Amino acid sequence: LVKILAWILMGLVLVKLRKQTIQNMFFGIIEKPWENLGIGLLALIAAPILIILLLITMVGYYLAITAAVLYILLLLFACILSALFLGFLILKYLNKPSGPQVNWQAAVIGVVVLVLVKIIPFFGWIFAFVLLLLVLGAIVTMIKKSIKE
């Protein structure tokens, strides 16, 4: 129960601070789901390998520690944003005329539904993992675009 409330609170904070950015990211996921899925999978696999290589070289020790902390934070944000994305999709299909919005309803509905879906063995875990990869890919794509600009 505490975890659910914490996720809802964090989702509400993200919605309040970066509503338009999150909404643009979610529309990007809907437009290019396979691309985001692939980028998310690549980021999930490649980042730890690069961090370990930096640790082995001993030259990049501090960079590896910084990268590891950033990677963990990225995964935490991706978990929370995946719940928001699920709420966004649910609201999109329930509110067709007005169009989908990232708001407090998306945060609450997404977190509650994701927690309930993750209770289902195997299917729920796969579903949550795919959502995580989609959002992770979208975050990495956004970071890449912001670095280029």
Short mmCIF file of N, CA and C in Angstrom, two decimals:
data_model
loop_
_atom_site.label_atom_id
_atom_site.label_comp_id
_atom_site.label_asym_id
_atom_site.label_seq_id
_atom_site.Cartn_x
_atom_site.Cartn_y
_atom_site.Cartn_z
N LEU A 1 0.83 -1.20 0.00
CA LEU A 1 0.00 0.00 0.00
C LEU A 1 0.87 1.26 0.00
N VAL A 2 1.96 1.22 0.76
CA VAL A 2 2.86 2.36 0.80
C VAL A 2 3.52 2.57 -0.56
N LYS A 3 3.90 1.47 -1.21
CA LYS A 3 4.52 1.56 -2.53
C LYS A 3 3.54 2.16 -3.54
N ILE A 4 2.29 1.75 -3.49
CA ILE A 4 1.29 2.28 -4.41
C ILE A 4 1.11 3.78 -4.19
N LEU A 5 1.00 4.18 -2.94
CA LEU A 5 0.84 5.61 -2.63
C LEU A 5 2.07 6.41 -3.05
N ALA A 6 3.26 5.84 -2.85
CA ALA A 6 4.49 6.53 -3.25
C ALA A 6 4.55 6.69 -4.77
N TRP A 7 4.16 5.65 -5.50
CA TRP A 7 4.15 5.71 -6.96
C TRP A 7 3.14 6.74 -7.45
N ILE A 8 1.96 6.76 -6.83
CA ILE A 8 0.94 7.75 -7.22
C ILE A 8 1.45 9.14 -6.94
N LEU A 9 2.05 9.35 -5.77
CA LEU A 9 2.58 10.67 -5.43
C LEU A 9 3.66 11.10 -6.41
N MET A 10 4.57 10.20 -6.74
CA MET A 10 5.64 10.52 -7.69
C MET A 10 5.06 10.79 -9.08
N GLY A 11 4.06 10.02 -9.47
CA GLY A 11 3.40 10.26 -10.75
C GLY A 11 2.73 11.62 -10.79
N LEU A 12 2.08 12.00 -9.69
CA LEU A 12 1.44 13.32 -9.62
C LEU A 12 2.46 14.44 -9.69
N VAL A 13 3.61 14.26 -9.04
CA VAL A 13 4.67 15.27 -9.09
C VAL A 13 5.20 15.41 -10.51
N LEU A 14 5.44 14.28 -11.18
CA LEU A 14 5.92 14.32 -12.57
C LEU A 14 4.91 14.98 -13.49
N VAL A 15 3.62 14.67 -13.30
CA VAL A 15 2.58 15.27 -14.12
C VAL A 15 2.54 16.78 -13.90
N LYS A 16 2.68 17.18 -12.65
CA LYS A 16 2.63 18.61 -12.33
C LYS A 16 3.84 19.36 -12.92
N LEU A 17 5.01 18.75 -12.86
CA LEU A 17 6.23 19.43 -13.31
C LEU A 17 6.46 19.36 -14.82
N ARG A 18 6.15 18.23 -15.44
CA ARG A 18 6.49 18.00 -16.85
C ARG A 18 5.34 17.42 -17.65
N LYS A 19 4.15 17.97 -17.51
CA LYS A 19 2.97 17.42 -18.15
C LYS A 19 3.12 17.35 -19.68
N GLN A 20 3.51 18.44 -20.30
CA GLN A 20 3.60 18.49 -21.76
C GLN A 20 4.71 17.57 -22.29
N THR A 21 5.83 17.54 -21.59
CA THR A 21 6.94 16.68 -22.01
C THR A 21 6.52 15.21 -21.95
N ILE A 22 5.86 14.83 -20.87
CA ILE A 22 5.41 13.45 -20.72
C ILE A 22 4.37 13.11 -21.78
N GLN A 23 3.46 14.04 -22.04
CA GLN A 23 2.43 13.79 -23.05
C GLN A 23 3.06 13.62 -24.43
N ASN A 24 4.04 14.46 -24.78
CA ASN A 24 4.73 14.32 -26.06
C ASN A 24 5.46 12.99 -26.14
N MET A 25 6.06 12.57 -25.03
CA MET A 25 6.76 11.29 -25.01
C MET A 25 5.78 10.14 -25.25
N PHE A 26 4.61 10.21 -24.63
CA PHE A 26 3.62 9.15 -24.80
C PHE A 26 3.07 9.10 -26.22
N PHE A 27 2.87 10.26 -26.84
CA PHE A 27 2.45 10.26 -28.23
C PHE A 27 3.55 9.67 -29.12
N GLY A 28 4.82 9.92 -28.77
CA GLY A 28 5.94 9.32 -29.49
C GLY A 28 5.95 7.81 -29.38
N ILE A 29 5.59 7.29 -28.20
CA ILE A 29 5.53 5.84 -28.01
C ILE A 29 4.42 5.26 -28.88
N ILE A 30 3.28 5.94 -28.94
CA ILE A 30 2.16 5.45 -29.74
C ILE A 30 2.50 5.48 -31.22
N GLU A 31 3.23 6.52 -31.67
CA GLU A 31 3.59 6.63 -33.09
C GLU A 31 4.61 5.59 -33.51
N LYS A 32 5.63 5.34 -32.67
CA LYS A 32 6.70 4.41 -33.03
C LYS A 32 6.93 3.40 -31.90
N PRO A 33 6.00 2.47 -31.70
CA PRO A 33 6.17 1.54 -30.58
C PRO A 33 7.34 0.57 -30.75
N TRP A 34 7.54 0.06 -31.95
CA TRP A 34 8.60 -0.93 -32.15
C TRP A 34 9.98 -0.31 -32.00
N GLU A 35 10.12 0.92 -32.48
CA GLU A 35 11.40 1.61 -32.34
C GLU A 35 11.72 1.84 -30.87
N ASN A 36 10.72 2.30 -30.11
CA ASN A 36 10.95 2.54 -28.69
C ASN A 36 11.21 1.24 -27.93
N LEU A 37 10.55 0.18 -28.33
CA LEU A 37 10.77 -1.11 -27.69
C LEU A 37 12.21 -1.59 -27.91
N GLY A 38 12.68 -1.46 -29.14
CA GLY A 38 14.05 -1.87 -29.45
C GLY A 38 15.09 -1.01 -28.75
N ILE A 39 14.88 0.29 -28.74
CA ILE A 39 15.82 1.18 -28.06
C ILE A 39 15.82 0.91 -26.56
N GLY A 40 14.65 0.65 -26.01
CA GLY A 40 14.56 0.34 -24.58
C GLY A 40 15.29 -0.95 -24.23
N LEU A 41 15.13 -1.97 -25.07
CA LEU A 41 15.83 -3.24 -24.84
C LEU A 41 17.34 -3.06 -24.96
N LEU A 42 17.76 -2.30 -25.97
CA LEU A 42 19.18 -2.03 -26.15
C LEU A 42 19.76 -1.28 -24.95
N ALA A 43 19.03 -0.28 -24.47
CA ALA A 43 19.50 0.50 -23.31
C ALA A 43 19.56 -0.38 -22.06
N LEU A 44 18.58 -1.26 -21.91
CA LEU A 44 18.54 -2.12 -20.73
C LEU A 44 19.72 -3.10 -20.71
N ILE A 45 20.14 -3.54 -21.88
CA ILE A 45 21.23 -4.51 -21.96
C ILE A 45 22.60 -3.83 -22.06
N ALA A 46 22.71 -2.79 -22.87
CA ALA A 46 24.01 -2.18 -23.16
C ALA A 46 24.55 -1.35 -22.00
N ALA A 47 23.68 -0.64 -21.28
CA ALA A 47 24.17 0.24 -20.22
C ALA A 47 24.94 -0.50 -19.13
N PRO A 48 24.44 -1.61 -18.59
CA PRO A 48 25.23 -2.31 -17.58
C PRO A 48 26.56 -2.85 -18.12
N ILE A 49 26.55 -3.27 -19.38
CA ILE A 49 27.81 -3.77 -19.97
C ILE A 49 28.83 -2.64 -20.06
N LEU A 50 28.39 -1.47 -20.50
CA LEU A 50 29.31 -0.32 -20.58
C LEU A 50 29.80 0.10 -19.20
N ILE A 51 28.93 0.06 -18.22
CA ILE A 51 29.33 0.42 -16.85
C ILE A 51 30.37 -0.56 -16.32
N ILE A 52 30.18 -1.84 -16.58
CA ILE A 52 31.15 -2.84 -16.13
C ILE A 52 32.48 -2.65 -16.85
N LEU A 53 32.44 -2.36 -18.15
CA LEU A 53 33.68 -2.11 -18.89
C LEU A 53 34.42 -0.89 -18.33
N LEU A 54 33.68 0.14 -17.98
CA LEU A 54 34.32 1.31 -17.37
C LEU A 54 34.95 0.97 -16.02
N LEU A 55 34.29 0.12 -15.25
CA LEU A 55 34.84 -0.28 -13.96
C LEU A 55 36.11 -1.11 -14.12
N ILE A 56 36.12 -1.96 -15.13
CA ILE A 56 37.28 -2.83 -15.35
C ILE A 56 38.52 -2.02 -15.74
N THR A 57 38.32 -0.95 -16.51
CA THR A 57 39.47 -0.18 -16.98
C THR A 57 40.14 0.61 -15.87
N MET A 58 39.46 0.83 -14.77
CA MET A 58 39.95 1.60 -13.63
C MET A 58 40.16 3.08 -13.97
N VAL A 59 40.24 3.43 -15.23
CA VAL A 59 40.36 4.83 -15.62
C VAL A 59 39.00 5.51 -15.49
N GLY A 60 37.95 4.78 -15.83
CA GLY A 60 36.62 5.35 -15.81
C GLY A 60 35.84 4.99 -14.55
N TYR A 61 36.54 4.78 -13.44
CA TYR A 61 35.91 4.35 -12.20
C TYR A 61 34.82 5.32 -11.75
N TYR A 62 35.16 6.59 -11.66
CA TYR A 62 34.18 7.59 -11.21
C TYR A 62 33.05 7.78 -12.23
N LEU A 63 33.40 7.72 -13.48
CA LEU A 63 32.39 7.81 -14.53
C LEU A 63 31.44 6.61 -14.47
N ALA A 64 31.98 5.43 -14.16
CA ALA A 64 31.15 4.23 -14.06
C ALA A 64 30.19 4.33 -12.88
N ILE A 65 30.65 4.85 -11.76
CA ILE A 65 29.77 5.00 -10.59
C ILE A 65 28.68 6.01 -10.89
N THR A 66 29.03 7.12 -11.52
CA THR A 66 28.03 8.12 -11.90
C THR A 66 27.04 7.55 -12.89
N ALA A 67 27.52 6.82 -13.87
CA ALA A 67 26.64 6.21 -14.88
C ALA A 67 25.72 5.18 -14.23
N ALA A 68 26.23 4.42 -13.27
CA ALA A 68 25.40 3.42 -12.60
C ALA A 68 24.28 4.07 -11.81
N VAL A 69 24.58 5.15 -11.12
CA VAL A 69 23.54 5.87 -10.36
C VAL A 69 22.50 6.45 -11.31
N LEU A 70 22.96 7.05 -12.41
CA LEU A 70 22.02 7.60 -13.39
C LEU A 70 21.17 6.51 -14.04
N TYR A 71 21.76 5.36 -14.27
CA TYR A 71 21.03 4.23 -14.86
C TYR A 71 19.93 3.74 -13.91
N ILE A 72 20.25 3.66 -12.63
CA ILE A 72 19.25 3.23 -11.64
C ILE A 72 18.12 4.26 -11.57
N LEU A 73 18.46 5.55 -11.56
CA LEU A 73 17.43 6.59 -11.56
C LEU A 73 16.58 6.53 -12.82
N LEU A 74 17.22 6.27 -13.95
CA LEU A 74 16.49 6.15 -15.21
C LEU A 74 15.49 5.00 -15.15
N LEU A 75 15.90 3.88 -14.59
CA LEU A 75 14.98 2.74 -14.46
C LEU A 75 13.83 3.05 -13.50
N LEU A 76 14.12 3.77 -12.43
CA LEU A 76 13.05 4.14 -11.50
C LEU A 76 12.03 5.06 -12.16
N PHE A 77 12.53 6.06 -12.88
CA PHE A 77 11.61 6.95 -13.59
C PHE A 77 10.83 6.20 -14.66
N ALA A 78 11.49 5.26 -15.34
CA ALA A 78 10.81 4.48 -16.37
C ALA A 78 9.70 3.63 -15.77
N CYS A 79 9.91 3.09 -14.57
CA CYS A 79 8.85 2.32 -13.90
C CYS A 79 7.64 3.19 -13.61
N ILE A 80 7.88 4.36 -13.07
CA ILE A 80 6.78 5.25 -12.74
C ILE A 80 6.09 5.75 -14.01
N LEU A 81 6.88 6.11 -15.01
CA LEU A 81 6.29 6.59 -16.26
C LEU A 81 5.56 5.48 -17.01
N SER A 82 5.96 4.23 -16.82
CA SER A 82 5.22 3.14 -17.47
C SER A 82 3.83 3.02 -16.88
N ALA A 83 3.70 3.25 -15.58
CA ALA A 83 2.36 3.26 -14.96
C ALA A 83 1.55 4.44 -15.49
N LEU A 84 2.19 5.60 -15.63
CA LEU A 84 1.51 6.77 -16.20
C LEU A 84 1.08 6.49 -17.64
N PHE A 85 1.94 5.83 -18.41
CA PHE A 85 1.62 5.52 -19.80
C PHE A 85 0.43 4.57 -19.88
N LEU A 86 0.37 3.60 -18.98
CA LEU A 86 -0.77 2.68 -18.96
C LEU A 86 -2.06 3.45 -18.64
N GLY A 87 -2.00 4.35 -17.67
CA GLY A 87 -3.16 5.18 -17.36
C GLY A 87 -3.56 6.07 -18.53
N PHE A 88 -2.55 6.59 -19.23
CA PHE A 88 -2.77 7.41 -20.42
C PHE A 88 -3.49 6.61 -21.50
N LEU A 89 -3.07 5.36 -21.72
CA LEU A 89 -3.71 4.51 -22.72
C LEU A 89 -5.15 4.17 -22.33
N ILE A 90 -5.35 3.88 -21.07
CA ILE A 90 -6.71 3.55 -20.60
C ILE A 90 -7.62 4.76 -20.80
N LEU A 91 -7.15 5.94 -20.42
CA LEU A 91 -7.96 7.15 -20.59
C LEU A 91 -8.17 7.47 -22.07
N LYS A 92 -7.18 7.13 -22.90
CA LYS A 92 -7.31 7.38 -24.34
C LYS A 92 -8.48 6.58 -24.91
N TYR A 93 -8.60 5.35 -24.48
CA TYR A 93 -9.67 4.51 -25.01
C TYR A 93 -11.02 4.77 -24.34
N LEU A 94 -11.00 5.37 -23.15
CA LEU A 94 -12.27 5.69 -22.48
C LEU A 94 -12.81 7.06 -22.89
N ASN A 95 -11.93 8.02 -23.19
CA ASN A 95 -12.33 9.40 -23.52
C ASN A 95 -11.98 9.72 -24.96
N LYS A 96 -12.58 9.06 -25.91
CA LYS A 96 -12.22 9.27 -27.31
C LYS A 96 -12.51 10.69 -27.81
N PRO A 97 -13.64 11.31 -27.52
CA PRO A 97 -13.92 12.62 -28.12
C PRO A 97 -12.97 13.73 -27.64
N SER A 98 -12.63 13.75 -26.37
CA SER A 98 -11.83 14.85 -25.85
C SER A 98 -10.34 14.66 -26.09
N GLY A 99 -9.91 13.48 -26.40
CA GLY A 99 -8.51 13.21 -26.61
C GLY A 99 -7.82 12.86 -25.30
N PRO A 100 -6.73 12.12 -25.38
CA PRO A 100 -6.05 11.67 -24.17
C PRO A 100 -5.30 12.81 -23.48
N GLN A 101 -5.24 12.76 -22.19
CA GLN A 101 -4.54 13.75 -21.40
C GLN A 101 -3.68 13.05 -20.35
N VAL A 102 -2.55 13.65 -20.05
CA VAL A 102 -1.75 13.19 -18.92
C VAL A 102 -2.17 14.05 -17.74
N ASN A 103 -2.86 13.45 -16.79
CA ASN A 103 -3.33 14.18 -15.62
C ASN A 103 -3.31 13.27 -14.40
N TRP A 104 -3.90 13.74 -13.32
CA TRP A 104 -3.89 12.96 -12.08
C TRP A 104 -4.64 11.64 -12.25
N GLN A 105 -5.65 11.64 -13.11
CA GLN A 105 -6.41 10.41 -13.33
C GLN A 105 -5.53 9.34 -13.97
N ALA A 106 -4.70 9.75 -14.93
CA ALA A 106 -3.79 8.80 -15.58
C ALA A 106 -2.82 8.22 -14.55
N ALA A 107 -2.35 9.05 -13.64
CA ALA A 107 -1.41 8.58 -12.62
C ALA A 107 -2.07 7.56 -11.70
N VAL A 108 -3.22 7.88 -11.18
CA VAL A 108 -3.89 7.00 -10.23
C VAL A 108 -4.33 5.70 -10.92
N ILE A 109 -5.01 5.82 -12.06
CA ILE A 109 -5.49 4.63 -12.77
C ILE A 109 -4.33 3.76 -13.21
N GLY A 110 -3.29 4.38 -13.76
CA GLY A 110 -2.14 3.62 -14.26
C GLY A 110 -1.44 2.84 -13.16
N VAL A 111 -1.20 3.48 -12.03
CA VAL A 111 -0.50 2.80 -10.94
C VAL A 111 -1.34 1.64 -10.40
N VAL A 112 -2.62 1.90 -10.16
CA VAL A 112 -3.48 0.85 -9.60
C VAL A 112 -3.61 -0.33 -10.58
N VAL A 113 -3.85 -0.04 -11.85
CA VAL A 113 -4.01 -1.13 -12.84
C VAL A 113 -2.69 -1.89 -13.02
N LEU A 114 -1.57 -1.18 -13.06
CA LEU A 114 -0.29 -1.86 -13.24
C LEU A 114 0.02 -2.77 -12.05
N VAL A 115 -0.26 -2.31 -10.86
CA VAL A 115 -0.04 -3.15 -9.68
C VAL A 115 -0.93 -4.40 -9.75
N LEU A 116 -2.17 -4.22 -10.16
CA LEU A 116 -3.08 -5.36 -10.27
C LEU A 116 -2.65 -6.33 -11.38
N VAL A 117 -2.19 -5.78 -12.50
CA VAL A 117 -1.76 -6.64 -13.61
C VAL A 117 -0.50 -7.41 -13.23
N LYS A 118 0.40 -6.79 -12.47
CA LYS A 118 1.65 -7.46 -12.09
C LYS A 118 1.41 -8.61 -11.12
N ILE A 119 0.21 -8.69 -10.54
CA ILE A 119 -0.12 -9.81 -9.67
C ILE A 119 -0.29 -11.09 -10.48
N ILE A 120 -0.73 -10.95 -11.73
CA ILE A 120 -0.95 -12.11 -12.60
C ILE A 120 0.41 -12.73 -12.96
N PRO A 121 0.60 -13.99 -12.63
CA PRO A 121 1.88 -14.62 -12.94
C PRO A 121 2.15 -14.67 -14.45
N PHE A 122 3.39 -14.50 -14.80
CA PHE A 122 3.92 -14.57 -16.15
C PHE A 122 3.36 -13.49 -17.07
N PHE A 123 2.07 -13.51 -17.38
CA PHE A 123 1.50 -12.52 -18.30
C PHE A 123 1.66 -11.11 -17.74
N GLY A 124 1.37 -10.94 -16.48
CA GLY A 124 1.49 -9.61 -15.87
C GLY A 124 2.91 -9.11 -15.87
N TRP A 125 3.85 -10.01 -15.60
CA TRP A 125 5.26 -9.62 -15.58
C TRP A 125 5.75 -9.25 -16.98
N ILE A 126 5.34 -10.03 -17.98
CA ILE A 126 5.71 -9.73 -19.36
C ILE A 126 5.12 -8.39 -19.79
N PHE A 127 3.86 -8.17 -19.46
CA PHE A 127 3.18 -6.93 -19.81
C PHE A 127 3.90 -5.72 -19.18
N ALA A 128 4.22 -5.83 -17.90
CA ALA A 128 4.92 -4.73 -17.21
C ALA A 128 6.31 -4.51 -17.80
N PHE A 129 6.99 -5.60 -18.18
CA PHE A 129 8.32 -5.50 -18.77
C PHE A 129 8.28 -4.80 -20.13
N VAL A 130 7.29 -5.15 -20.95
CA VAL A 130 7.14 -4.52 -22.26
C VAL A 130 6.83 -3.02 -22.09
N LEU A 131 5.96 -2.70 -21.14
CA LEU A 131 5.67 -1.28 -20.86
C LEU A 131 6.94 -0.54 -20.45
N LEU A 132 7.73 -1.18 -19.59
CA LEU A 132 8.99 -0.58 -19.14
C LEU A 132 9.92 -0.34 -20.31
N LEU A 133 10.04 -1.31 -21.21
CA LEU A 133 10.92 -1.15 -22.37
C LEU A 133 10.44 -0.03 -23.29
N LEU A 134 9.14 0.06 -23.50
CA LEU A 134 8.59 1.14 -24.33
C LEU A 134 8.93 2.51 -23.76
N VAL A 135 8.70 2.67 -22.47
CA VAL A 135 8.96 3.97 -21.84
C VAL A 135 10.45 4.24 -21.75
N LEU A 136 11.24 3.22 -21.46
CA LEU A 136 12.69 3.40 -21.40
C LEU A 136 13.23 3.84 -22.76
N GLY A 137 12.73 3.22 -23.82
CA GLY A 137 13.13 3.63 -25.17
C GLY A 137 12.74 5.06 -25.48
N ALA A 138 11.57 5.47 -25.04
CA ALA A 138 11.12 6.84 -25.28
C ALA A 138 11.97 7.84 -24.49
N ILE A 139 12.34 7.48 -23.26
CA ILE A 139 13.19 8.37 -22.45
C ILE A 139 14.56 8.51 -23.09
N VAL A 140 15.14 7.40 -23.52
CA VAL A 140 16.46 7.44 -24.17
C VAL A 140 16.40 8.26 -25.45
N THR A 141 15.33 8.10 -26.22
CA THR A 141 15.15 8.90 -27.44
C THR A 141 15.05 10.38 -27.12
N MET A 142 14.31 10.72 -26.06
CA MET A 142 14.20 12.13 -25.66
C MET A 142 15.54 12.69 -25.21
N ILE A 143 16.31 11.90 -24.47
CA ILE A 143 17.63 12.35 -24.02
C ILE A 143 18.54 12.57 -25.22
N LYS A 144 18.48 11.64 -26.17
CA LYS A 144 19.30 11.76 -27.39
C LYS A 144 18.95 13.02 -28.17
N LYS A 145 17.64 13.31 -28.30
CA LYS A 145 17.21 14.52 -29.01
C LYS A 145 17.64 15.78 -28.28
N SER A 146 17.56 15.79 -26.96
CA SER A 146 17.95 16.98 -26.21
C SER A 146 19.45 17.21 -26.26
N ILE A 147 20.24 16.13 -26.35
CA ILE A 147 21.69 16.29 -26.47
C ILE A 147 22.05 16.86 -27.84
N LYS A 148 21.33 16.42 -28.90
CA LYS A 148 21.60 16.93 -30.23
C LYS A 148 21.28 18.42 -30.37
N GLU A 149 20.28 18.90 -29.61
CA GLU A 149 19.87 20.30 -29.73
C GLU A 149 20.71 21.22 -28.95
#
